[in-house]
Structure formats: structure tokens, C-alpha cells
XYZ file of C-alpha atoms in Angstrom:
136
model
C 33.478 107.893 -47.202
C 30.709 110.088 -45.834
C 29.738 110.008 -42.184
C 26.142 109.120 -43.048
C 27.316 106.031 -44.996
C 29.506 104.901 -42.076
C 26.635 105.382 -39.605
C 24.312 103.449 -41.945
C 26.743 100.521 -42.210
C 27.209 100.424 -38.429
C 23.428 100.453 -37.926
C 22.985 97.583 -40.390
C 25.758 95.596 -38.681
C 24.109 96.090 -35.275
C 20.723 94.973 -36.653
C 22.239 91.851 -38.236
C 24.019 91.017 -34.978
C 20.774 91.444 -33.051
C 18.862 89.152 -35.424
C 21.579 86.479 -35.226
C 21.488 86.573 -31.416
C 17.692 86.161 -31.428
C 17.942 83.180 -33.737
C 20.563 81.491 -31.543
C 18.144 81.234 -28.597
C 15.257 79.681 -30.508
C 14.852 76.024 -29.819
C 13.746 73.284 -32.147
C 12.146 70.069 -31.031
C 14.662 67.577 -29.683
C 14.698 63.974 -28.578
C 15.454 62.485 -25.181
C 18.880 61.444 -26.448
C 19.756 65.021 -27.445
C 18.418 66.358 -24.140
C 20.602 63.918 -22.183
C 23.759 65.340 -23.784
C 23.306 68.878 -22.420
C 22.133 70.448 -19.160
C 20.023 73.197 -20.737
C 16.256 73.075 -21.300
C 14.903 71.293 -24.376
C 11.547 70.984 -26.127
C 10.753 67.287 -26.618
C 7.710 66.257 -28.660
C 6.069 62.871 -28.349
C 3.135 60.735 -27.282
C 2.018 59.539 -23.872
C 2.579 55.814 -23.316
C -0.939 54.928 -22.180
C -0.049 51.315 -21.353
C 2.347 52.479 -18.626
C -0.260 54.754 -17.050
C 0.305 57.830 -14.897
C 1.103 58.538 -11.282
C -0.717 61.366 -9.528
C -1.882 61.345 -5.914
C -3.273 64.760 -4.992
C -3.602 63.809 -1.342
C 0.006 62.660 -1.007
C 1.685 65.341 -3.177
C -0.434 67.597 -5.378
C 2.675 68.897 -7.191
C 4.029 65.577 -8.451
C 2.786 64.099 -11.727
C 4.670 61.275 -13.454
C 4.130 59.366 -16.693
C 6.043 57.818 -19.603
C 6.398 59.406 -23.027
C 7.661 58.123 -26.383
C 9.598 60.788 -28.314
C 9.624 61.209 -32.100
C 12.525 58.720 -32.425
C 10.673 56.040 -30.435
C 12.619 56.302 -27.185
C 10.507 55.969 -24.025
C 11.467 57.846 -20.852
C 9.880 58.548 -17.502
C 8.709 62.162 -17.151
C 8.249 63.962 -13.849
C 6.315 67.214 -13.792
C 6.416 69.318 -10.623
C 2.881 70.570 -10.855
C -0.699 69.394 -10.875
C -1.876 66.938 -13.480
C -3.067 68.898 -16.543
C -6.779 68.805 -17.214
C -7.739 66.443 -20.075
C -4.253 64.915 -20.130
C -5.713 61.564 -21.194
C -7.359 63.151 -24.248
C -4.184 64.708 -25.635
C -2.923 63.589 -29.038
C 0.601 64.940 -28.738
C 2.729 66.386 -25.970
C 5.511 68.941 -25.987
C 7.619 68.870 -22.852
C 9.921 71.707 -21.867
C 12.575 70.671 -19.396
C 15.853 68.907 -18.681
C 17.125 65.362 -18.463
C 18.461 64.238 -15.079
C 20.071 60.796 -15.369
C 17.398 58.684 -17.072
C 14.378 60.843 -16.138
C 13.067 63.930 -17.944
C 12.050 66.694 -15.510
C 9.457 68.862 -17.239
C 8.939 72.477 -16.262
C 6.024 72.847 -18.721
C 3.684 70.486 -20.552
C 1.970 71.619 -23.738
C -0.810 69.390 -25.057
C -2.350 69.059 -28.494
C -5.882 67.906 -27.875
C -8.202 66.562 -30.555
C -10.153 69.229 -32.349
C -13.892 69.262 -31.958
C -14.076 69.884 -35.717
C -12.208 66.658 -36.613
C -14.790 64.144 -35.425
C -14.690 62.127 -38.655
C -11.230 60.867 -39.506
C -10.565 59.422 -42.947
C -7.755 57.033 -43.842
C -6.802 56.175 -47.395
C -5.333 52.687 -47.445
C -2.609 51.411 -49.763
C -5.126 49.636 -52.003
C -6.971 52.944 -52.533
C -9.961 52.179 -50.330
C -11.221 54.851 -47.968
C -11.798 53.919 -44.343
C -13.790 56.321 -42.192
C -13.609 56.492 -38.389
C -16.258 58.082 -36.233
């Protein structure tokens, strides 16, 4: 076998190994149950439980924000974020939390919010009987 062919095969093997290692570190969205099984950081997607409210007292501790979130599987957990309350938190449609579970509480290091688009003012729902219901 020629040296150039051997060098080419080694280069391809190194590139494949590099791509596999990059893919191993990417994280998919998890649930609170999955996050409780491991001590590494997880991305958990869900919705804020508005009925349970929030806790934020800037005068007492400006870097403590707590609330409850329902994940994609329907499990509700308390979330503690060591930072200031995000602006327009109440307007968010969906949340993505990055953090770790500690006992029964999720400690978020980052909060990503999906806020309603200013271009989606009119929402349309097609009901089972075929009628269209419009929300404004």
C-alpha cells in the first residue's frame, strides 16, 4: 500500500473520531426524571406553572429566583435560579432550563425563554368538527 493511501486513511479515521466526539457532547431535551438520575447538566423544556407563582425579592436577595415548571412529561418541580428574574418572564410561552437536579429541586444555571411573537397576534384553532375558532 502506498504511503499516501495510508496517510489518507489515518486522516479520515481522525476526522470520524473527531465528529463522533462532538456528537457525544450534544444534549437533547430531557425531563426532570432523567435529570434526577445523573449529576451532569441537562436541558429541560417545559412551561411555567402560573398557579404556583414565583418567588423573587430583590431587596432580600437579588440573585435568588424560584418558580415551578411542568416538563414535557407533565412532572412539576421547583426550580431555583441563582440570578435575577428574567425580564418578561411572565410573558414566556415555553422555557428551557439548563442545570442539575439536587434532591427534588432543579437548580438552573441558565433560563432560555420562548416569548410570543409580535407577528402571531391572531391565533387560529381548527376544532374537531371542522369549525375555525380565532383568538385575538
